[in-house]
PDB file of C-alpha atoms in Angstrom:
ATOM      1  CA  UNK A   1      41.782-236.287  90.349  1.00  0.00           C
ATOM      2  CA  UNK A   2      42.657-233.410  92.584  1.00  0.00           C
ATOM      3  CA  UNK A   3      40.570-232.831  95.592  1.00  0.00           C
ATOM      4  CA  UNK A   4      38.523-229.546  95.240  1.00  0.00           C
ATOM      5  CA  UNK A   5      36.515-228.694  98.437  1.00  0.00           C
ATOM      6  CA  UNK A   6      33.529-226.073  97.786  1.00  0.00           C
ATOM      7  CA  UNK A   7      31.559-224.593 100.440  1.00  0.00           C
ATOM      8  CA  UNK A   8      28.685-223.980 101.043  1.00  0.00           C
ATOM      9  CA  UNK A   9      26.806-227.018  99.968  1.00  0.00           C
ATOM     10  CA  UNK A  10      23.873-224.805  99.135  1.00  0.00           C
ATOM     11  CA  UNK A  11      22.139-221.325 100.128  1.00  0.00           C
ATOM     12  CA  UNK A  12      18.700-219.637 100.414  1.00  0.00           C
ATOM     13  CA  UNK A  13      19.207-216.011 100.303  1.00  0.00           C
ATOM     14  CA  UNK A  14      16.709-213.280  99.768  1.00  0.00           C
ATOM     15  CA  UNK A  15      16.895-210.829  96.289  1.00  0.00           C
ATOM     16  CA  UNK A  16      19.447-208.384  97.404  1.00  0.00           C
ATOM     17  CA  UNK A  17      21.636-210.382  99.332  1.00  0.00           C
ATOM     18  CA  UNK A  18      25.147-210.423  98.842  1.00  0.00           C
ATOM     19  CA  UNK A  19      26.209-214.456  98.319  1.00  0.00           C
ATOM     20  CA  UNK A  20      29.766-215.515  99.320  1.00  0.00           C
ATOM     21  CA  UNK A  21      31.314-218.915  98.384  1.00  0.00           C
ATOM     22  CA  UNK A  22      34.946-220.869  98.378  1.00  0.00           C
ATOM     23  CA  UNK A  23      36.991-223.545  97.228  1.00  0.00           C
ATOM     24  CA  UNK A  24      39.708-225.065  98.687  1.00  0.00           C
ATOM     25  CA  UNK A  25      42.766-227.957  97.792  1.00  0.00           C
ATOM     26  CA  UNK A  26      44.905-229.548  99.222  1.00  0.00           C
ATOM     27  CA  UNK A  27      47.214-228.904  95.767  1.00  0.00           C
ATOM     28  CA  UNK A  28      48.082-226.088  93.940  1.00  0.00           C
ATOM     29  CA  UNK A  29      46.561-224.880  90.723  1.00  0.00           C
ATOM     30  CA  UNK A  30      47.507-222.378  87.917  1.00  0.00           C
ATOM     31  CA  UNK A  31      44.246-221.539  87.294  1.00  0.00           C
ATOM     32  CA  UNK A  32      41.166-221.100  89.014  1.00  0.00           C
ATOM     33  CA  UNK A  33      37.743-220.970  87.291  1.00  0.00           C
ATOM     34  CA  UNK A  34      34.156-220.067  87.980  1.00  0.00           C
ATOM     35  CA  UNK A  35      31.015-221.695  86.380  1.00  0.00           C
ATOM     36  CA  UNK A  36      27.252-221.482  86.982  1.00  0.00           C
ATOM     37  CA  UNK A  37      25.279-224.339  85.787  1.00  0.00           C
ATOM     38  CA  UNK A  38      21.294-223.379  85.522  1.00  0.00           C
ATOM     39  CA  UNK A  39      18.794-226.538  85.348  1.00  0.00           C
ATOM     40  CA  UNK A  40      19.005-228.479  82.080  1.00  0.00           C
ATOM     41  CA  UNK A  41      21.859-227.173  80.798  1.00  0.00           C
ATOM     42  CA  UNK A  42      25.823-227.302  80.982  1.00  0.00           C
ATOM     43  CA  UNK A  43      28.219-225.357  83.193  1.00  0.00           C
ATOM     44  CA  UNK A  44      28.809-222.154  81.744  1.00  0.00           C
ATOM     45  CA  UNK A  45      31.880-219.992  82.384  1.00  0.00           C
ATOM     46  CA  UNK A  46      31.784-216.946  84.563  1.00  0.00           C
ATOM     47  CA  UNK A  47      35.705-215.573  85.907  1.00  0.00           C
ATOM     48  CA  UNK A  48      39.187-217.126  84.628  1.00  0.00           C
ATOM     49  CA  UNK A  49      41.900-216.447  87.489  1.00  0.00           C
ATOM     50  CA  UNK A  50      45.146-216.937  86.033  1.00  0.00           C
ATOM     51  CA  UNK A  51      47.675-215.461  89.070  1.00  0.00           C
ATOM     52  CA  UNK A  52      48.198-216.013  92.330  1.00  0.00           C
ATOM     53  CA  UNK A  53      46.525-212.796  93.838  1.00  0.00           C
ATOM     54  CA  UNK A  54      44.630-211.270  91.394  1.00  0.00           C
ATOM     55  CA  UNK A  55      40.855-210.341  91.772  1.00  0.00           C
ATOM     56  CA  UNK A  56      38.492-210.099  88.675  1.00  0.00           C
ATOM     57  CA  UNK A  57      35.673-208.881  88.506  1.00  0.00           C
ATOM     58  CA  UNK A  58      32.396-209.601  85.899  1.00  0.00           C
ATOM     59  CA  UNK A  59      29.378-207.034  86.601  1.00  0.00           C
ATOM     60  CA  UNK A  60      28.303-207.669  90.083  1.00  0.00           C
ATOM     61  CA  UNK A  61      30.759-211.237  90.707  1.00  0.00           C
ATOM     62  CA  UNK A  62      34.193-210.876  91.826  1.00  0.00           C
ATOM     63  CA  UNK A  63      36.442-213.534  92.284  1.00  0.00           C
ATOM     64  CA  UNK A  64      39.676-213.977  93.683  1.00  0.00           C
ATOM     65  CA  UNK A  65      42.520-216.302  93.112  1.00  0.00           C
ATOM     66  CA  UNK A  66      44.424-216.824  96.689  1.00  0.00           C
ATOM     67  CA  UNK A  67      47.795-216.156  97.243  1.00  0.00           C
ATOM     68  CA  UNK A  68      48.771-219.954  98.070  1.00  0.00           C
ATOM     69  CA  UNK A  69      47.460-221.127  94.799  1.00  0.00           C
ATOM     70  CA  UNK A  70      45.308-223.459  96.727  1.00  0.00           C
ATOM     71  CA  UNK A  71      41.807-221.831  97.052  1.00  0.00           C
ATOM     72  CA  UNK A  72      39.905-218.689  95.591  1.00  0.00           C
ATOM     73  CA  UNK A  73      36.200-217.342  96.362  1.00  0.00           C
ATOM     74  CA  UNK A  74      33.286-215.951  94.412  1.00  0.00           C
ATOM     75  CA  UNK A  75      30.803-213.134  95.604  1.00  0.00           C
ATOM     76  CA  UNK A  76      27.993-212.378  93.933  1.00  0.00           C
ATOM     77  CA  UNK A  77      26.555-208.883  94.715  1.00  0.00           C
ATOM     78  CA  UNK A  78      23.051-207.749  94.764  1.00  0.00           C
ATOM     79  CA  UNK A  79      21.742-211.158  94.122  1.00  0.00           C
ATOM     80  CA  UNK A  80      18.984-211.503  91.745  1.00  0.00           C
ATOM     81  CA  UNK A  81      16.226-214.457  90.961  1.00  0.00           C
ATOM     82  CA  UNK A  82      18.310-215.382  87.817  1.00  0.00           C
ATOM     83  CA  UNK A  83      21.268-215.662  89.541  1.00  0.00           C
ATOM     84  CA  UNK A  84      19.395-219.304  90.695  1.00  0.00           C
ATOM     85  CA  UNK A  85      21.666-222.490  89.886  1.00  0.00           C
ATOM     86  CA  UNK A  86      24.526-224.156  90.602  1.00  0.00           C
ATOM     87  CA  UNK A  87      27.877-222.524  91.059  1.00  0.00           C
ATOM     88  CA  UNK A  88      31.462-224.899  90.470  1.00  0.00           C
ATOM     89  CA  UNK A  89      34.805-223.926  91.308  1.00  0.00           C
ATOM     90  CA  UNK A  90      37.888-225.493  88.916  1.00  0.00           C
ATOM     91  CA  UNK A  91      41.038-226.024  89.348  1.00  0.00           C
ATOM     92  CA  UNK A  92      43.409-226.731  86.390  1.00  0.00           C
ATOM     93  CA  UNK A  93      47.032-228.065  87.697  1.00  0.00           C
ATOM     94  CA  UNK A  94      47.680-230.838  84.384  1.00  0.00           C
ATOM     95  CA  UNK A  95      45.825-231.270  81.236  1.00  0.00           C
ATOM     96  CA  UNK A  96      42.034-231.110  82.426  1.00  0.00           C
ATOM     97  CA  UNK A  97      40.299-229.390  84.578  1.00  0.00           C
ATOM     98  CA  UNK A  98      39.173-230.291  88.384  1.00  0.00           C
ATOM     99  CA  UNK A  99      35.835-229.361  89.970  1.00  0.00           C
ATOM    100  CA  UNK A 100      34.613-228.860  92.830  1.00  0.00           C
ATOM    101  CA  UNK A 101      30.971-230.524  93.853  1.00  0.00           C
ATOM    102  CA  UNK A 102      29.209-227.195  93.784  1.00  0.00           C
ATOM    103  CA  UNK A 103      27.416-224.559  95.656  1.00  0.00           C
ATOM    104  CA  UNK A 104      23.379-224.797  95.011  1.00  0.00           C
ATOM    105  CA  UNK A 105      21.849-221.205  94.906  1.00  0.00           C
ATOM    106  CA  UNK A 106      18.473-220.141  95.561  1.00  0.00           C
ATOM    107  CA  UNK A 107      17.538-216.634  95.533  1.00  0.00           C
ATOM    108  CA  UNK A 108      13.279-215.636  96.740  1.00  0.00           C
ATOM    109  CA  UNK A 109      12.136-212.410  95.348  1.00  0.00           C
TER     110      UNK A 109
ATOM    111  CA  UNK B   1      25.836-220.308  67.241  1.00  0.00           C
ATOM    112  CA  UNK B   2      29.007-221.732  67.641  1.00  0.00           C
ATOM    113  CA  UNK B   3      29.155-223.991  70.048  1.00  0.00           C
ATOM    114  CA  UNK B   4      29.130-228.261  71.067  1.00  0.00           C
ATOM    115  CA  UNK B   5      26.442-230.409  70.494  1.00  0.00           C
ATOM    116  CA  UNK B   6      25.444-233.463  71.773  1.00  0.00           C
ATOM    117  CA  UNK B   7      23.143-236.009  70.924  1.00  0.00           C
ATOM    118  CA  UNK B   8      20.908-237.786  72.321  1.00  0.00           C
ATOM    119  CA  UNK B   9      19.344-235.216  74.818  1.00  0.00           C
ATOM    120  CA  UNK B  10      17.630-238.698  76.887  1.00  0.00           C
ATOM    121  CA  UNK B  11      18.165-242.182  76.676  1.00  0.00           C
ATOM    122  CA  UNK B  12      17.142-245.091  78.757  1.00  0.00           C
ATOM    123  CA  UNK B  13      18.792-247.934  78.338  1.00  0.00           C
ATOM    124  CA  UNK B  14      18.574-251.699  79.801  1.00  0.00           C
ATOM    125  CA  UNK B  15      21.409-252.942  81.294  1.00  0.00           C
ATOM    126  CA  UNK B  16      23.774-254.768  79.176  1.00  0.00           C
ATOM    127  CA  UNK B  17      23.007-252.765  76.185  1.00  0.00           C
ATOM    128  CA  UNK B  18      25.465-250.900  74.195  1.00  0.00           C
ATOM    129  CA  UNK B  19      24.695-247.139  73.041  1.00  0.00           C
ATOM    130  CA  UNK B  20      27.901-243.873  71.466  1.00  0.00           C
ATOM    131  CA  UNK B  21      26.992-240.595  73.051  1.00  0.00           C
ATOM    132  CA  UNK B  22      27.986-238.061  70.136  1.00  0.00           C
ATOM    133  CA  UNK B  23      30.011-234.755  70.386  1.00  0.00           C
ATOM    134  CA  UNK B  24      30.800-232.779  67.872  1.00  0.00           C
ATOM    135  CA  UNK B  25      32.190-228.819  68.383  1.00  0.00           C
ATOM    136  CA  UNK B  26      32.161-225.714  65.859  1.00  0.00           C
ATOM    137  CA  UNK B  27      34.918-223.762  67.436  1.00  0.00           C
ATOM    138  CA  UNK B  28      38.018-225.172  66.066  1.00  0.00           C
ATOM    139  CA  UNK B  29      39.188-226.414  69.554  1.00  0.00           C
ATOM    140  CA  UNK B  30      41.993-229.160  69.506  1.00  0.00           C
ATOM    141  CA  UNK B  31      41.220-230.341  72.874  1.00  0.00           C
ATOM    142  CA  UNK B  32      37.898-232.504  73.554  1.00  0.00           C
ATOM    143  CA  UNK B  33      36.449-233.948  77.031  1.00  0.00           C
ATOM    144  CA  UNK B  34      33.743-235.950  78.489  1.00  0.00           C
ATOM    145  CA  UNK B  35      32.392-235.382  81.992  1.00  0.00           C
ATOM    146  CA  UNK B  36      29.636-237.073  84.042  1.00  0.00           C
ATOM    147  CA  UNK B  37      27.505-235.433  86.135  1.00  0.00           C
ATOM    148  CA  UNK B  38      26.141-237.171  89.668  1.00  0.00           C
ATOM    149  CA  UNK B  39      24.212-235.796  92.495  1.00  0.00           C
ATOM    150  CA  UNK B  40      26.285-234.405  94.997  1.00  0.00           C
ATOM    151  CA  UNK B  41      29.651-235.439  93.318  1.00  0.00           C
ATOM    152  CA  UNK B  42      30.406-232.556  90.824  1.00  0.00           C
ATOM    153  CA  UNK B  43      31.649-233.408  87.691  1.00  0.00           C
ATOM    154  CA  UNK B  44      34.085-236.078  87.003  1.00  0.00           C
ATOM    155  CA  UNK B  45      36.644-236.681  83.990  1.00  0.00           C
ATOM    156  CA  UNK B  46      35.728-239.626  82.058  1.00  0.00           C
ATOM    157  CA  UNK B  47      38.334-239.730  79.071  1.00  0.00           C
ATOM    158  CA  UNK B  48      39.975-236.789  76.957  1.00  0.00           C
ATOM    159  CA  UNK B  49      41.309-235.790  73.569  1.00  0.00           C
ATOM    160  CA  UNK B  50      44.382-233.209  73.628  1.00  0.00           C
ATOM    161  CA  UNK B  51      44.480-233.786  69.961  1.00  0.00           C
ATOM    162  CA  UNK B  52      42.541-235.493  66.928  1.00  0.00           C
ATOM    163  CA  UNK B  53      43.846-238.778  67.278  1.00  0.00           C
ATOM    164  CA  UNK B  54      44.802-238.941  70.796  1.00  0.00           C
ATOM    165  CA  UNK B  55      42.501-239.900  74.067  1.00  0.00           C
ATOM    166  CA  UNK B  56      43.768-240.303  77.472  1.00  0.00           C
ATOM    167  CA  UNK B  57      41.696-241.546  80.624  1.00  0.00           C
ATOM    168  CA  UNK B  58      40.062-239.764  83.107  1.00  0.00           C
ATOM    169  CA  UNK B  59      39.290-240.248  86.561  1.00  0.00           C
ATOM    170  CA  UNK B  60      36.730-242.817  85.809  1.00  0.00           C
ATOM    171  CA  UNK B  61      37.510-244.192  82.704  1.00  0.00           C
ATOM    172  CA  UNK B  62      35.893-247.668  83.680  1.00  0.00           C
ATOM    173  CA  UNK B  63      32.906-248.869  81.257  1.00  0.00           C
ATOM    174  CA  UNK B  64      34.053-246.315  78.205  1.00  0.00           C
ATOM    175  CA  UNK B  65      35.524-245.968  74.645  1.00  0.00           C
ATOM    176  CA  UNK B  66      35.572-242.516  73.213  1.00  0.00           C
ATOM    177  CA  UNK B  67      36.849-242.217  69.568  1.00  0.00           C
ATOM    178  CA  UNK B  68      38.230-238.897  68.366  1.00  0.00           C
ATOM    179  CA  UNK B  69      36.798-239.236  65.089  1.00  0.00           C
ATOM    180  CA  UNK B  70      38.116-236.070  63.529  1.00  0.00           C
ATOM    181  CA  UNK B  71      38.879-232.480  64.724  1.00  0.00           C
ATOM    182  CA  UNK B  72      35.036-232.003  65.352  1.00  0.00           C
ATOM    183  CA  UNK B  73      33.782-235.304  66.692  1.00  0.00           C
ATOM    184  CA  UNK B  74      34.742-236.971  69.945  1.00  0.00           C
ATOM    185  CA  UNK B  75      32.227-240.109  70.682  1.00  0.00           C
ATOM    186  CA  UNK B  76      32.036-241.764  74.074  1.00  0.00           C
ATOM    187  CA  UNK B  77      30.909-245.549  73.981  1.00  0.00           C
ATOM    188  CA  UNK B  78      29.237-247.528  76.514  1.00  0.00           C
ATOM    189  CA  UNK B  79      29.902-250.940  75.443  1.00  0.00           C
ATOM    190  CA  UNK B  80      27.663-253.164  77.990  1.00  0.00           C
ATOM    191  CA  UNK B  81      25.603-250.437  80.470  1.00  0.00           C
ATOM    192  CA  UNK B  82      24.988-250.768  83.868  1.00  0.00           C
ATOM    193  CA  UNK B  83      22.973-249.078  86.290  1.00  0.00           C
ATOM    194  CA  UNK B  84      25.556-247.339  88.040  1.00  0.00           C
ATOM    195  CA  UNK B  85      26.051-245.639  84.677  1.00  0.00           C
ATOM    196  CA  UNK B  86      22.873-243.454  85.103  1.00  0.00           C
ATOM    197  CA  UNK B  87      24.166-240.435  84.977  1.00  0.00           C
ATOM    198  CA  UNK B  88      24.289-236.877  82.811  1.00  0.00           C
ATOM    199  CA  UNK B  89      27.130-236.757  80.471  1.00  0.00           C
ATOM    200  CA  UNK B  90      28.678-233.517  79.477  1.00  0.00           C
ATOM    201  CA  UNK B  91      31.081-233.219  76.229  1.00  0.00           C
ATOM    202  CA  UNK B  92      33.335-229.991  76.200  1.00  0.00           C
ATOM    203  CA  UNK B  93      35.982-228.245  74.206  1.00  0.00           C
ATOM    204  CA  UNK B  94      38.676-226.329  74.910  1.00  0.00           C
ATOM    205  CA  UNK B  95      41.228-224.188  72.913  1.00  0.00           C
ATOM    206  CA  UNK B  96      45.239-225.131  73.497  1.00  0.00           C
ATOM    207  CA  UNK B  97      45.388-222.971  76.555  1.00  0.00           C
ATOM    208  CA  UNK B  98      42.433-224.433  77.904  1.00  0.00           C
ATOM    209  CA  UNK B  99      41.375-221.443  79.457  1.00  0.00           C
ATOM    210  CA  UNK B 100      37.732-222.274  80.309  1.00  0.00           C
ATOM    211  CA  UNK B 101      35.753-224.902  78.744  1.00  0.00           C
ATOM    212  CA  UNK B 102      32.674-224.655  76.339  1.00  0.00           C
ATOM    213  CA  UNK B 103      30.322-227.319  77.256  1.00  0.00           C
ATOM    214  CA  UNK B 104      27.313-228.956  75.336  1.00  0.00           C
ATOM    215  CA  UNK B 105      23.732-228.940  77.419  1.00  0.00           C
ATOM    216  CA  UNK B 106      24.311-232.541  78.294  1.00  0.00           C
ATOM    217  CA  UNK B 107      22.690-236.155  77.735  1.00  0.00           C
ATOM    218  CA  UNK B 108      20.592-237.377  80.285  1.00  0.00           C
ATOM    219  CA  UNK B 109      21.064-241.185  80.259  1.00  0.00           C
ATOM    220  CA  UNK B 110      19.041-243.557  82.855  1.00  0.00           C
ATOM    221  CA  UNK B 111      20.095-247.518  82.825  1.00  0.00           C
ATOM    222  CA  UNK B 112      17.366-250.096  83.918  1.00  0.00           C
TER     223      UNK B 112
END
């Protein structure tokens, strides 16, 4: 499959923080989508990006698809202690989807 | 609630023994996959279903059968385990514009 590289490989913030991470490939996708994936359980949807450009937002996470098709971000305002899990980036070029390896998240009251 | 269910939740297996991971989905989705899940490697296509009646390999299609049994059911098969087969395996759904999967909670499988 396609190449998806995430960044960061994990981060410790503090409640409050604001929480940036990216994905990048070295192809181009037509869609670019956001899960979280908490302990135990399967990846769960959070943003759908379906344009080159377009920002969308979900309560406090925003997520942008890039202009060259080839990378997008997700921030995550405000964090909170639930926000804790792991965060995957995918990119859908043919049939199925592509993901990235994932961004760990730990937030400490 | 609607949703994709797999079964088992664990399983440990000894190498060389054969086991079907089960699938089955409530949402009326044509299009069925299976993932697995390793440490620091993301999630990885296994096989897929665009259609009851169709499957196409993954990226690691090596080791597996799946069977689309019907609209609802999509089976993978692990015909002769081996260790390096310890993983999580995650069955998902999709609609025809497979905008976003729906994915079941997983099945934790450990090969001895």
């Amino acid at each position: 499959g396609q190449q998806l590289n995430q960044s960061p490989q994990s981060m410790f913030i503090q409640e409050g923080e604001d929480v940036s991470m990216n994905c990048t490939s070295s192809s181009i996708f037509n869609t670019w989508l956001w899960y979280k994936q908490d302990p135990g359980e399967g990846p769960v949807l959070l943003i759908a990006l379906y344009k080159a450009g377009e920002l969308t937002s979900n309560g406090r996470l925003t997520a942008q698809f890039g202009i060259t098709r080839k990378d997008s971000f997700l921030n995550i305002s405000a964090s909170i202690p639930s926000d804790v899990g792991i965060y995957f980036c995918a990119g859908q070029a043919g049939y199925a989807l592509n993901f990235g390896k994932g961004t760990s998240l730990l937030v400490t009251p | 609630n609607a949703g994709v269910t797999q079964t088992p939740k664990f399983q440990v297996l000894k190498t060389g023994q054969s086991m079907t991971l089960q699938c089955a989905q409530d949402m009326n989705h044509n299009s069925m996959y299976w993932y697995r899940q390793d440490p620091g490697m993301g999630l990885r296509l296994i096989y897929y279903s665009a259609s009851e009646g169709t499957t196409d390999k993954g990226e690691v299609p090596n080791g597996y059968n799946v069977s689309r049994l019907n609209k609802r059911e999509f089976s993978l098969r692990l015909e002769s385990a081996a260790p390096s087969q310890t993983s999580v395996y995650f069955c998902a759904s999709s609609d025809d514009n497979n905008y976003g999967y729906t994915f079941g909670s997983g099945t934790r499988l450990t090969v001895v």
